[in-house]
Amino acid sequence: MTRLSVNINKIATLRNARGGNFPDLINSAIDIINFGADGITVHPRPDERHIKYYDVIELSKILKKEFNVEGNPFAPAVDDYPGFIALVEQIKPDQCTLVPDNDSQLTSDHGFELTQSGNALEPIIRRLKDQGMRVSLFMDPDLEQIKLASEIGADRVELYTGPYATAWGSESAESLFHQHKEAAQLATSLGMGVN
């Protein structure tokens, strides 16, 4: 079944650029749910460039629909930001999506390379699942990497679609679409969900 979770980071970016609380992030999340979305996604970063620590806390108090919190599991505490794992353990969202980003990236631009990070991620995945969170990994549509995601215990994968979006309308779009489709089909056959 297809379900829609709306990422509200850009609403926070606009609010932060204007100063104050307009647009109101909490009211926007409520409106999005009332308009029919199945959940809300946020991606807090240590530099708090959009979603702030207190936003995540407030959203966790009011959301009655699915809450997905994305971020780098290795992000440390910085100023008011408690570190990603400490944050999700505090609020226990429905889903925690682990993403291999860093502060120098404008946005997430690649998936995990699990031959390098799988051993470090496996105990984190188990720890989060033991606390009742579903765990998704941000992945490139590479079939071997999707298999490894299953082997280390991921419940879901979120496929990085940046190259496909860039190729839209070009001759390479079709082959990239099929690459993503095959990765999604493999993940599903391995018992994982696909975001």
N, CA, C and O atoms as a DFTB+ gen file, in Angstrom:
780 C
 N C O
     1  1       0.834      -1.185       0.000
     2  2       0.000       0.000       0.000
     3  2       0.881       1.251       0.000
     4  3       1.833       1.345       0.774
     5  1       0.567       2.179      -0.845
     6  2       1.318       3.423      -0.928
     7  2       0.775       4.414       0.091
     8  3      -0.432       4.634       0.188
     9  1       1.696       5.010       0.851
    10  2       1.322       6.011       1.853
    11  2       2.232       7.221       1.673
    12  3       3.405       7.072       1.332
    13  1       1.693       8.418       1.900
    14  2       2.426       9.662       1.693
    15  2       2.880      10.259       3.018
    16  3       2.068      10.539       3.900
    17  1       4.196      10.451       3.144
    18  2       4.765      11.195       4.257
    19  2       5.412      12.437       3.664
    20  3       6.236      12.333       2.755
    21  1       5.050      13.598       4.165
    22  2       5.518      14.861       3.610
    23  2       6.683      15.397       4.437
    24  3       6.582      15.547       5.654
    25  1       7.794      15.684       3.750
    26  2       8.968      16.277       4.395
    27  2       8.737      17.778       4.513
    28  3       8.512      18.452       3.508
    29  1       8.792      18.305       5.731
    30  2       8.492      19.718       5.966
    31  2       9.732      20.571       6.226
    32  3       9.625      21.671       6.769
    33  1      10.902      20.073       5.843
    34  2      12.129      20.852       6.052
    35  2      12.091      22.217       5.375
    36  3      12.538      23.206       5.957
    37  1      11.559      22.286       4.149
    38  2      11.572      23.556       3.418
    39  2      10.658      24.585       4.058
    40  3      10.915      25.784       3.953
    41  1       9.596      24.144       4.718
    42  2       8.751      25.080       5.464
    43  2       9.578      25.709       6.585
    44  3       9.499      26.912       6.830
    45  1      10.371      24.878       7.259
    46  2      11.240      25.393       8.328
    47  2      12.310      26.325       7.766
    48  3      12.653      27.325       8.397
    49  1      12.843      26.002       6.577
    50  2      13.854      26.869       5.954
    51  2      13.280      28.263       5.708
    52  3      13.933      29.268       5.987
    53  1      12.062      28.314       5.188
    54  2      11.403      29.600       4.931
    55  2      11.150      30.347       6.230
    56  3      11.406      31.548       6.316
    57  1      10.653      29.652       7.236
    58  2      10.428      30.275       8.549
    59  2      11.721      30.860       9.097
    60  3      11.751      32.002       9.556
    61  1      12.788      30.071       9.045
    62  2      14.067      30.527       9.593
    63  2      14.596      31.743       8.841
    64  3      15.166      32.649       9.448
    65  1      14.408      31.768       7.513
    66  2      14.893      32.900       6.712
    67  2      14.140      34.177       7.056
    68  3      14.714      35.265       7.000
    69  1      12.878      34.062       7.407
    70  2      12.057      35.226       7.723
    71  2      12.222      35.679       9.168
    72  3      11.945      36.833       9.497
    73  1      12.672      34.771      10.031
    74  2      12.702      35.081      11.458
    75  2      11.304      34.907      12.028
    76  3      10.327      34.904      11.279
    77  1      11.200      34.768      13.299
    78  2       9.892      34.587      13.910
    79  2       9.348      33.189      13.672
    80  3      10.108      32.224      13.589
    81  1       8.032      33.084      13.563
    82  2       7.399      31.776      13.428
    83  2       6.391      31.754      12.278
    84  3       5.299      31.205      12.419
    85  1       6.757      32.350      11.142
    86  2       5.887      32.331       9.974
    87  2       6.666      31.868       8.768
    88  3       7.676      32.482       8.423
    89  1       6.233      30.805       8.113
    90  2       5.039      30.023       8.436
    91  2       5.233      29.172       9.690
    92  3       6.341      28.742      10.008
    93  1       4.145      28.947      10.378
    94  2       4.162      28.161      11.606
    95  2       4.322      26.684      11.238
    96  3       3.456      26.100      10.585
    97  1       5.419      26.098      11.658
    98  2       5.744      24.720      11.280
    99  2       4.740      23.712      11.841
   100  3       4.323      22.789      11.142
   101  1       4.363      23.891      13.085
   102  2       3.428      22.952      13.722
   103  2       2.065      23.014      13.037
   104  3       1.481      21.978      12.719
   105  1       1.557      24.228      12.809
   106  2       0.265      24.359      12.118
   107  2       0.347      23.821      10.698
   108  3      -0.615      23.235      10.200
   109  1       1.481      24.012      10.043
   110  2       1.648      23.475       8.690
   111  2       1.581      21.949       8.707
   112  3       0.943      21.344       7.846
   113  1       2.238      21.329       9.683
   114  2       2.201      19.863       9.799
   115  2       0.774      19.376      10.032
   116  3       0.347      18.384       9.441
   117  1       0.047      20.068      10.887
   118  2      -1.351      19.696      11.151
   119  2      -2.184      19.842       9.877
   120  3      -2.995      18.971       9.561
   121  1      -1.984      20.945       9.144
   122  2      -2.716      21.136       7.887
   123  2      -2.413      20.023       6.889
   124  3      -3.317      19.508       6.232
   125  1      -1.148      19.658       6.781
   126  2      -0.744      18.610       5.831
   127  2      -1.442      17.289       6.172
   128  3      -1.922      16.586       5.283
   129  1      -1.493      16.966       7.449
   130  2      -2.192      15.743       7.881
   131  2      -3.686      15.865       7.575
   132  3      -4.298      14.921       7.074
   133  1      -4.273      17.028       7.876
   134  2      -5.705      17.229       7.625
   135  2      -6.039      17.177       6.136
   136  3      -7.156      16.818       5.763
   137  1      -5.072      17.534       5.283
   138  2      -5.284      17.465       3.836
   139  2      -5.136      16.044       3.303
   140  3      -5.357      15.805       2.116
   141  1      -4.762      15.092       4.172
   142  2      -4.760      13.694       3.767
   143  2      -3.433      12.967       3.788
   144  3      -3.395      11.779       3.467
   145  1      -2.342      13.624       4.151
   146  2      -1.055      12.922       4.228
   147  2      -1.101      11.884       5.343
   148  3      -1.818      12.044       6.331
   149  1      -0.335      10.833       5.170
   150  2      -0.296       9.756       6.156
   151  2       0.763       9.976       7.230
   152  3       0.755       9.300       8.259
   153  1       1.675      10.919       6.998
   154  2       2.716      11.158       7.981
   155  2       3.533      12.386       7.659
   156  3       3.358      13.032       6.626
   157  1       4.434      12.689       8.581
   158  2       5.341      13.837       8.467
   159  2       6.769      13.327       8.599
   160  3       7.072      12.484       9.443
   161  1       7.643      13.862       7.740
   162  2       9.070      13.548       7.771
   163  2       9.855      14.819       8.055
   164  3       9.535      15.886       7.529
   165  1      10.876      14.702       8.882
   166  2      11.816      15.805       9.133
   167  2      13.230      15.245       9.094
   168  3      13.452      14.059       9.342
   169  1      14.173      16.108       8.782
   170  2      15.586      15.730       8.735
   171  2      16.393      16.780       9.500
   172  3      16.993      17.667       8.893
   173  1      16.408      16.676      10.837
   174  2      17.188      17.639      11.622
   175  2      18.682      17.426      11.417
   176  3      19.154      16.292      11.344
   177  1      19.411      18.514      11.327
   178  2      20.866      18.455      11.183
   179  2      21.507      19.197      12.344
   180  3      20.883      20.078      12.934
   181  1      22.737      18.855      12.676
   182  2      23.386      19.523      13.812
   183  2      23.448      21.042      13.674
   184  3      23.389      21.749      14.681
   185  1      23.567      21.565      12.438
   186  2      23.633      23.024      12.270
   187  2      22.249      23.675      12.288
   188  3      22.139      24.896      12.177
   189  1      21.195      22.871      12.428
   190  2      19.816      23.344      12.512
   191  2      19.467      24.327      11.395
   192  3      18.813      25.343      11.632
   193  1      19.907      24.017      10.187
   194  2      19.660      24.910       9.045
   195  2      18.191      24.994       8.663
   196  3      17.774      25.950       8.010
   197  1      17.412      24.012       9.062
   198  2      15.965      24.070       8.804
   199  2      15.228      23.572      10.040
   200  3      14.891      24.383      10.902
   201  1      14.968      22.295      10.162
   202  2      14.295      21.770      11.349
   203  2      15.210      21.937      12.556
   204  3      16.388      21.585      12.506
   205  1      14.675      22.459      13.605
   206  2      15.436      22.668      14.830
   207  2      15.071      21.584      15.848
   208  3      14.032      20.931      15.749
   209  1      15.947      21.419      16.812
   210  2      15.749      20.406      17.846
   211  2      14.371      20.554      18.490
   212  3      13.650      19.569      18.646
   213  1      14.007      21.773      18.862
   214  2      12.725      21.967      19.533
   215  2      11.546      21.670      18.608
   216  3      10.475      21.291      19.080
   217  1      11.731      21.841      17.279
   218  2      10.662      21.480      16.339
   219  2      10.349      19.993      16.436
   220  3       9.187      19.588      16.471
   221  1      11.404      19.188      16.479
   222  2      11.227      17.734      16.522
   223  2      10.499      17.341      17.804
   224  3       9.608      16.492      17.784
   225  1      10.882      17.960      18.914
   226  2      10.231      17.660      20.197
   227  2       8.751      18.030      20.128
   228  3       7.895      17.233      20.511
   229  1       8.444      19.239      19.641
   230  2       7.050      19.683      19.569
   231  2       6.226      18.827      18.622
   232  3       5.090      18.472      18.938
   233  1       6.782      18.491      17.468
   234  2       6.060      17.630      16.528
   235  2       5.765      16.266      17.141
   236  3       4.683      15.712      16.946
   237  1       6.728      15.727      17.881
   238  2       6.519      14.404      18.489
   239  2       5.375      14.421      19.497
   240  3       4.758      13.387      19.749
   241  1       5.088      15.584      20.073
   242  2       4.007      15.692      21.062
   243  2       2.624      15.752      20.420
   244  3       1.643      15.312      21.019
   245  1       2.541      16.296      19.199
   246  2       1.215      16.550      18.627
   247  2       0.827      15.596      17.500
   248  3      -0.360      15.445      17.210
   249  1       1.796      14.951      16.863
   250  2       1.467      14.119      15.711
   251  2       0.778      12.831      16.132
   252  3       1.273      12.085      16.977
   253  1      -0.361      12.592      15.530
   254  2      -1.096      11.347      15.759
   255  2      -0.926      10.406      14.583
   256  3      -1.390       9.267      14.630
   257  1      -0.269      10.865      13.529
   258  2       0.027      10.056      12.345
   259  2       1.507       9.695      12.386
   260  3       2.219      10.067      13.319
   261  1       1.960       8.974      11.378
   262  2       3.342       8.503      11.360
   263  2       4.346       9.648      11.364
   264  3       4.183      10.641      10.655
   265  1       5.377       9.491      12.169
   266  2       6.456      10.467      12.266
   267  2       7.747       9.764      11.867
   268  3       8.133       8.762      12.470
   269  1       8.413      10.301      10.842
   270  2       9.678       9.763      10.340
   271  2      10.755      10.818      10.567
   272  3      10.644      11.941      10.075
   273  1      11.788      10.457      11.308
   274  2      12.902      11.376      11.560
   275  2      14.137      10.811      10.875
   276  3      14.559       9.687      11.145
   277  1      14.711      11.623       9.975
   278  2      15.881      11.218       9.190
   279  2      17.130      11.901       9.713
   280  3      17.067      13.009      10.246
   281  1      18.264      11.234       9.560
   282  2      19.521      11.888       9.910
   283  2      20.690      10.928       9.948
   284  3      20.553       9.712       9.814
   285  1      21.840      11.536      10.138
   286  2      23.092      10.793      10.201
   287  2      23.244      10.175      11.587
   288  3      23.311      10.905      12.576
   289  1      23.298       8.846      11.684
   290  2      23.380       8.212      12.995
   291  2      24.685       8.512      13.732
   292  3      24.799       8.261      14.932
   293  1      25.653       9.042      13.017
   294  2      26.945       9.350      13.641
   295  2      27.077      10.834      13.969
   296  3      28.140      11.268      14.413
   297  1      26.012      11.630      13.758
   298  2      26.058      13.064      14.046
   299  2      26.141      13.276      15.555
   300  3      25.289      12.792      16.300
   301  1      27.164      13.999      16.006
   302  2      27.359      14.202      17.442
   303  2      26.520      15.364      17.985
   304  3      25.874      16.094      17.233
   305  1      26.549      15.508      19.280
   306  2      25.913      16.652      19.929
   307  2      26.674      17.924      19.560
   308  3      27.905      17.947      19.562
   309  1      25.922      18.983      19.244
   310  2      26.493      20.292      18.923
   311  2      25.558      21.355      19.479
   312  3      24.389      21.402      19.097
   313  1      26.045      22.205      20.371
   314  2      25.232      23.258      20.977
   315  2      23.929      22.672      21.526
   316  3      23.966      21.800      22.395
   317  1      22.773      23.141      21.029
   318  2      21.481      22.637      21.515
   319  2      21.111      21.276      20.940
   320  3      20.251      20.585      21.487
   321  1      21.752      20.887      19.842
   322  2      21.450      19.617      19.188
   323  2      22.091      18.479      19.982
   324  3      23.305      18.484      20.186
   325  1      21.285      17.489      20.441
   326  2      21.810      16.461      21.334
   327  2      22.573      15.324      20.654
   328  3      23.079      14.427      21.329
   329  1      22.659      15.356      19.317
   330  2      23.173      14.219      18.554
   331  2      21.980      13.443      18.033
   332  3      20.945      13.371      18.695
   333  1      22.121      12.854      16.835
   334  2      20.964      12.254      16.188
   335  2      20.390      11.081      16.974
   336  3      19.180      11.023      17.197
   337  1      21.226      10.157      17.391
   338  2      20.710       8.978      18.096
   339  2      20.067       9.382      19.415
   340  3      19.016       8.850      19.771
   341  1      20.669      10.302      20.140
   342  2      20.064      10.767      21.395
   343  2      18.702      11.397      21.135
   344  3      17.774      11.210      21.922
   345  1      18.573      12.136      20.044
   346  2      17.301      12.775      19.710
   347  2      16.219      11.734      19.431
   348  3      15.130      11.810      19.999
   349  1      16.506      10.766      18.563
   350  2      15.455       9.791      18.232
   351  2      15.153       8.873      19.420
   352  3      14.022       8.409      19.564
   353  1      16.137       8.610      20.259
   354  2      15.856       7.796      21.449
   355  2      14.990       8.569      22.438
   356  3      14.244       7.971      23.213
   357  1      15.086       9.881      22.413
   358  2      14.245      10.700      23.288
   359  2      12.788      10.686      22.844
   360  3      11.890      10.582      23.679
   361  1      12.545      10.788      21.544
   362  2      11.164      10.921      21.064
   363  2      10.569       9.625      20.520
   364  3       9.347       9.490      20.455
   365  1      11.405       8.682      20.132
   366  2      10.970       7.386      19.599
   367  2       9.932       7.532      18.473
   368  3       8.770       7.166      18.643
   369  1      10.364       8.072      17.323
   370  2       9.429       8.197      16.199
   371  2       9.027       6.821      15.675
   372  3       9.641       5.806      16.005
   373  1       7.987       6.812      14.857
   374  2       7.551       5.556      14.250
   375  2       8.647       4.973      13.370
   376  3       8.884       3.765      13.366
   377  1       9.311       5.854      12.625
   378  2      10.398       5.417      11.740
   379  2      11.603       6.328      11.912
   380  3      11.475       7.541      12.073
   381  1      12.761       5.717      11.874
   382  2      14.027       6.438      11.886
   383  2      14.755       6.066      10.598
   384  3      15.080       4.901      10.370
   385  1      15.007       7.067       9.763
   386  2      15.721       6.840       8.510
   387  2      17.154       7.297       8.679
   388  3      17.408       8.476       8.928
   389  1      18.086       6.381       8.547
   390  2      19.508       6.687       8.710
   391  2      20.080       7.111       7.361
   392  3      19.895       6.431       6.351
   393  1      20.780       8.247       7.363
   394  2      21.260       8.881       6.134
   395  2      22.746       9.216       6.289
   396  3      23.150       9.755       7.319
   397  1      23.570       8.899       5.269
   398  2      25.013       9.186       5.374
   399  2      25.364      10.595       4.905
   400  3      26.140      10.760       3.964
   401  1      24.799      11.611       5.554
   402  2      25.105      12.980       5.141
   403  2      26.075      13.627       6.121
   404  3      26.364      13.076       7.183
   405  1      26.562      14.782       5.757
   406  2      27.395      15.565       6.670
   407  2      27.020      17.029       6.526
   408  3      26.261      17.396       5.629
   409  1      27.547      17.861       7.403
   410  2      27.154      19.269       7.431
   411  2      27.542      20.041       6.175
   412  3      26.935      21.070       5.879
   413  1      28.535      19.570       5.434
   414  2      28.958      20.309       4.239
   415  2      28.050      20.057       3.040
   416  3      28.137      20.775       2.044
   417  1      27.182      19.052       3.116
   418  2      26.273      18.758       2.011
   419  2      25.036      19.645       2.104
   420  3      24.443      19.789       3.173
   421  1      24.655      20.238       0.976
   422  2      23.434      21.034       0.955
   423  2      22.225      20.150       1.220
   424  3      21.309      20.528       1.950
   425  1      22.237      18.965       0.613
   426  2      21.178      17.982       0.817
   427  2      21.798      16.595       0.651
   428  3      22.924      16.473       0.170
   429  1      21.083      15.573       1.039
   430  2      21.601      14.213       0.924
   431  2      21.841      13.892      -0.548
   432  3      20.970      14.117      -1.388
   433  1      23.034      13.363      -0.858
   434  2      23.379      13.154      -2.272
   435  2      23.951      11.777      -2.584
   436  3      24.531      11.576      -3.652
   437  1      23.795      10.832      -1.668
   438  2      24.225       9.457      -1.926
   439  2      23.731       8.564      -0.788
   440  3      23.410       9.029       0.306
   441  1      23.683       7.280      -1.087
   442  2      23.271       6.323      -0.077
   443  2      24.460       5.737       0.663
   444  3      25.613       6.031       0.347
   445  1      24.165       4.910       1.647
   446  2      25.220       4.232       2.407
   447  2      25.984       3.267       1.509
   448  3      25.407       2.651       0.614
   449  1      27.262       3.142       1.751
   450  2      28.122       2.117       1.156
   451  2      28.337       1.109       2.286
   452  3      29.215       1.291       3.129
   453  1      27.531       0.048       2.297
   454  2      27.471      -0.846       3.451
   455  2      28.668      -1.762       3.589
   456  3      28.862      -2.349       4.654
   457  1      29.483      -1.908       2.546
   458  2      30.715      -2.665       2.726
   459  2      31.666      -1.891       3.634
   460  3      32.575      -2.473       4.225
   461  1      31.457      -0.583       3.745
   462  2      32.290       0.256       4.614
   463  2      31.624       0.575       5.947
   464  3      32.298       0.634       6.976
   465  1      30.300       0.784       5.942
   466  2      29.632       1.247       7.162
   467  2      28.671       0.221       7.774
   468  3      28.108       0.468       8.841
   469  1      28.482      -0.906       7.123
   470  2      27.519      -1.897       7.605
   471  2      27.795      -2.400       9.004
   472  3      26.869      -2.546       9.802
   473  1      29.054      -2.668       9.317
   474  2      29.383      -3.186      10.652
   475  2      29.077      -2.175      11.744
   476  3      28.672      -2.548      12.845
   477  1      29.270      -0.889      11.443
   478  2      28.964       0.157      12.424
   479  2      27.457       0.393      12.531
   480  3      26.958       0.730      13.605
   481  1      26.733       0.219      11.434
   482  2      25.289       0.468      11.430
   483  2      24.481      -0.653      12.067
   484  3      23.448      -0.396      12.686
   485  1      24.939      -1.893      11.922
   486  2      24.150      -3.030      12.401
   487  2      23.741      -2.920      13.869
   488  3      22.567      -3.136      14.171
   489  1      24.654      -2.593      14.807
   490  2      24.209      -2.474      16.199
   491  2      23.304      -1.266      16.438
   492  3      22.466      -1.296      17.340
   493  1      23.458      -0.215      15.652
   494  2      22.575       0.953      15.773
   495  2      21.167       0.571      15.333
   496  3      20.189       0.926      15.991
   497  1      21.066      -0.146      14.232
   498  2      19.757      -0.602      13.738
   499  2      19.083      -1.461      14.795
   500  3      17.908      -1.264      15.106
   501  1      19.812      -2.398      15.336
   502  2      19.256      -3.298      16.361
   503  2      18.805      -2.497      17.589
   504  3      17.733      -2.752      18.139
   505  1      19.613      -1.544      18.010
   506  2      19.298      -0.712      19.180
   507  2      17.998       0.068      18.970
   508  3      17.152       0.117      19.863
   509  1      17.837       0.679      17.789
   510  2      16.638       1.459      17.501
   511  2      15.410       0.553      17.381
   512  3      14.332       0.901      17.862
   513  1      15.573      -0.594      16.748
   514  2      14.455      -1.529      16.621
   515  2      14.035      -2.064      17.988
   516  3      12.847      -2.269      18.235
   517  1      14.998      -2.290      18.872
   518  2      14.679      -2.756      20.220
   519  2      13.841      -1.744      20.992
   520  3      13.152      -2.100      21.948
   521  1      13.903      -0.474      20.571
   522  2      13.115       0.582      21.224
   523  2      11.800       0.845      20.480
   524  3      11.105       1.818      20.772
   525  1      11.463      -0.017      19.527
   526  2      10.176       0.073      18.862
   527  2      10.144       0.906      17.592
   528  3       9.068       1.144      17.042
   529  1      11.300       1.355      17.113
   530  2      11.333       2.146      15.889
   531  2      11.568       1.251      14.685
   532  3      12.353       0.304      14.747
   533  1      10.890       1.551      13.598
   534  2      11.185       0.915      12.313
   535  2      12.395       1.677      11.753
   536  3      12.472       2.899      11.876
   537  1      13.336       0.951      11.139
   538  2      14.558       1.582      10.654
   539  2      14.666       1.453       9.137
   540  3      14.557       0.365       8.571
   541  1      14.882       2.593       8.509
   542  2      15.090       2.654       7.067
   543  2      16.502       3.167       6.801
   544  3      17.020       3.991       7.554
   545  1      17.117       2.681       5.737
   546  2      18.441       3.152       5.324
   547  2      18.327       3.887       3.997
   548  3      17.644       3.421       3.085
   549  1      18.988       5.026       3.883
   550  2      19.037       5.806       2.652
   551  2      20.070       5.143       1.743
   552  3      21.253       5.074       2.077
   553  1      19.605       4.653       0.579
   554  2      20.456       3.817      -0.256
   555  2      20.410       4.231      -1.717
   556  3      19.397       4.732      -2.205
   557  1      21.523       4.015      -2.405
   558  2      21.537       4.109      -3.859
   559  2      20.864       2.846      -4.399
   560  3      20.817       1.836      -3.696
   561  1      20.341       2.877      -5.634
   562  2      19.668       1.690      -6.181
   563  2      20.655       0.650      -6.701
   564  3      20.620       0.273      -7.872
   565  1      21.521       0.200      -5.829
   566  2      22.544      -0.794      -6.146
   567  2      22.094      -2.121      -5.531
   568  3      21.905      -2.207      -4.318
   569  1      21.923      -3.132      -6.342
   570  2      21.339      -4.386      -5.866
   571  2      22.150      -5.056      -4.760
   572  3      21.579      -5.586      -3.807
   573  1      23.470      -5.033      -4.881
   574  2      24.300      -5.650      -3.832
   575  2      24.160      -4.891      -2.516
   576  3      24.142      -5.502      -1.447
   577  1      24.061      -3.581      -2.587
   578  2      23.888      -2.778      -1.376
   579  2      22.510      -3.025      -0.745
   580  3      22.378      -3.043       0.478
   581  1      21.504      -3.210      -1.574
   582  2      20.159      -3.502      -1.056
   583  2      20.172      -4.833      -0.307
   584  3      19.555      -4.953       0.752
   585  1      20.866      -5.830      -0.847
   586  2      20.987      -7.122      -0.155
   587  2      21.667      -6.949       1.198
   588  3      21.241      -7.532       2.195
   589  1      22.726      -6.143       1.225
   590  2      23.429      -5.913       2.487
   591  2      22.540      -5.198       3.495
   592  3      22.607      -5.485       4.691
   593  1      21.707      -4.269       3.026
   594  2      20.781      -3.567       3.925
   595  2      19.867      -4.567       4.628
   596  3      19.605      -4.450       5.825
   597  1      19.390      -5.539       3.878
   598  2      18.544      -6.582       4.464
   599  2      19.331      -7.405       5.481
   600  3      18.831      -7.715       6.562
   601  1      20.561      -7.754       5.125
   602  2      21.383      -8.603       5.996
   603  2      21.697      -7.945       7.334
   604  3      21.834      -8.644       8.338
   605  1      21.816      -6.614       7.374
   606  2      22.143      -5.953       8.644
   607  2      20.906      -5.526       9.415
   608  3      21.016      -4.882      10.458
   609  1      19.711      -5.882       8.905
   610  2      18.495      -5.710       9.687
   611  2      17.608      -4.536       9.361
   612  3      16.674      -4.262      10.114
   613  1      17.856      -3.823       8.265
   614  2      16.988      -2.698       7.919
   615  2      15.572      -3.183       7.623
   616  3      15.377      -4.218       6.987
   617  1      14.599      -2.427       8.089
   618  2      13.201      -2.742       7.801
   619  2      12.781      -2.205       6.440
   620  3      11.919      -2.769       5.766
   621  1      13.414      -1.099       6.053
   622  2      13.076      -0.430       4.800
   623  2      14.331       0.178       4.199
   624  3      15.366       0.303       4.854
   625  1      14.208       0.551       2.938
   626  2      15.226       1.378       2.289
   627  2      14.520       2.580       1.679
   628  3      13.387       2.480       1.209
   629  1      15.196       3.701       1.693
   630  2      14.746       4.880       0.954
   631  2      15.727       5.057      -0.185
   632  3      16.917       5.273       0.047
   633  1      15.251       4.970      -1.393
   634  2      16.135       5.037      -2.551
   635  2      16.460       6.484      -2.909
   636  3      15.571       7.327      -3.021
   637  1      17.750       6.753      -3.087
   638  2      18.200       8.080      -3.520
   639  2      17.869       8.244      -4.992
   640  3      18.362       7.489      -5.830
   641  1      17.045       9.217      -5.306
   642  2      16.551       9.396      -6.673
   643  2      17.145      10.614      -7.374
   644  3      16.671      10.996      -8.444
   645  1      18.171      11.229      -6.793
   646  2      18.761      12.429      -7.387
   647  2      19.172      12.277      -8.845
   648  3      18.794      13.117      -9.662
   649  1      19.934      11.237      -9.211
   650  2      20.323      11.076     -10.621
   651  2      19.128      10.916     -11.551
   652  3      19.145      11.418     -12.674
   653  1      18.088      10.219     -11.092
   654  2      16.889      10.062     -11.913
   655  2      16.201      11.417     -12.117
   656  3      15.773      11.738     -13.225
   657  1      16.098      12.203     -11.049
   658  2      15.465      13.519     -11.162
   659  2      16.249      14.417     -12.116
   660  3      15.656      15.148     -12.909
   661  1      17.572      14.365     -12.044
   662  2      18.412      15.172     -12.933
   663  2      18.252      14.735     -14.386
   664  3      18.300      15.560     -15.299
   665  1      18.063      13.435     -14.594
   666  2      17.962      12.892     -15.953
   667  2      16.563      13.023     -16.553
   668  3      16.361      12.698     -17.723
   669  1      15.609      13.491     -15.774
   670  2      14.224      13.563     -16.248
   671  2      14.156      14.259     -17.606
   672  3      14.695      15.351     -17.785
   673  1      13.492      13.618     -18.548
   674  2      13.343      14.179     -19.884
   675  2      14.482      13.848     -20.833
   676  3      14.417      14.182     -22.016
   677  1      15.523      13.196     -20.331
   678  2      16.659      12.837     -21.178
   679  2      16.573      11.357     -21.562
   680  3      15.706      10.633     -21.073
   681  1      17.469      10.920     -22.430
   682  2      17.487       9.523     -22.862
   683  2      17.855       8.564     -21.731
   684  3      17.450       7.402     -21.758
   685  1      18.611       9.028     -20.741
   686  2      19.052       8.138     -19.669
   687  2      17.994       7.941     -18.578
   688  3      18.161       7.084     -17.710
   689  1      16.924       8.709     -18.610
   690  2      15.907       8.609     -17.555
   691  2      15.296       7.212     -17.482
   692  3      15.071       6.690     -16.391
   693  1      15.029       6.613     -18.623
   694  2      14.379       5.301     -18.644
   695  2      15.247       4.231     -17.978
   696  3      14.744       3.428     -17.193
   697  1      16.539       4.216     -18.285
   698  2      17.405       3.201     -17.675
   699  2      17.554       3.438     -16.166
   700  3      17.630       2.483     -15.393
   701  1      17.595       4.701     -15.751
   702  2      17.666       4.999     -14.319
   703  2      16.375       4.598     -13.610
   704  3      16.404       4.114     -12.479
   705  1      15.239       4.803     -14.288
   706  2      13.965       4.368     -13.728
   707  2      13.985       2.858     -13.487
   708  3      13.579       2.390     -12.423
   709  1      14.452       2.107     -14.468
   710  2      14.492       0.646     -14.327
   711  2      15.463       0.212     -13.226
   712  3      15.215      -0.774     -12.533
   713  1      16.550       0.936     -13.069
   714  2      17.499       0.632     -11.990
   715  2      16.807       0.797     -10.631
   716  3      16.960      -0.047      -9.748
   717  1      16.058       1.867     -10.471
   718  2      15.328       2.090      -9.217
   719  2      14.216       1.054      -9.028
   720  3      13.986       0.576      -7.917
   721  1      13.537       0.717     -10.112
   722  2      12.472      -0.275     -10.041
   723  2      13.027      -1.628      -9.602
   724  3      12.439      -2.288      -8.745
   725  1      14.151      -2.048     -10.178
   726  2      14.761      -3.325      -9.796
   727  2      15.195      -3.322      -8.337
   728  3      15.037      -4.322      -7.636
   729  1      15.747      -2.191      -7.876
   730  2      16.165      -2.094      -6.476
   731  2      14.953      -2.189      -5.553
   732  3      15.012      -2.854      -4.519
   733  1      13.861      -1.531      -5.920
   734  2      12.640      -1.577      -5.110
   735  2      12.055      -2.989      -5.097
   736  3      11.608      -3.467      -4.054
   737  1      12.056      -3.643      -6.231
   738  2      11.528      -5.005      -6.303
   739  2      12.371      -5.968      -5.486
   740  3      11.834      -6.853      -4.818
   741  1      13.695      -5.803      -5.533
   742  2      14.565      -6.655      -4.726
   743  2      14.312      -6.421      -3.248
   744  3      14.179      -7.380      -2.487
   745  1      14.241      -5.163      -2.827
   746  2      13.996      -4.862      -1.416
   747  2      12.695      -5.503      -0.957
   748  3      12.633      -6.103       0.116
   749  1      11.664      -5.374      -1.770
   750  2      10.370      -5.972      -1.429
   751  2      10.478      -7.489      -1.326
   752  3       9.915      -8.092      -0.413
   753  1      11.202      -8.109      -2.263
   754  2      11.339      -9.569      -2.221
   755  2      12.117     -10.043      -0.997
   756  3      11.974     -11.188      -0.569
   757  1      12.940      -9.158      -0.438
   758  2      13.716      -9.491       0.748
   759  2      12.953      -9.155       2.039
   760  3      13.479      -9.311       3.141
   761  1      11.718      -8.698       1.884
   762  2      10.881      -8.414       3.052
   763  2      10.994      -6.999       3.582
   764  3      10.492      -6.701       4.666
   765  1      11.653      -6.119       2.829
   766  2      11.786      -4.728       3.266
   767  2      10.751      -3.862       2.579
   768  3      10.324      -4.166       1.465
   769  1      10.346      -2.788       3.231
   770  2       9.520      -1.772       2.616
   771  2      10.403      -0.818       1.839
   772  3      11.621      -0.809       2.015
   773  1       9.791      -0.012       0.978
   774  2      10.528       0.954       0.166
   775  2       9.915       2.334       0.370
   776  3       8.710       2.525       0.208
   777  1      10.760       3.283       0.725
   778  2      10.329       4.689       0.843
   779  2      10.756       5.402      -0.422
   780  3      10.510       6.599      -0.570
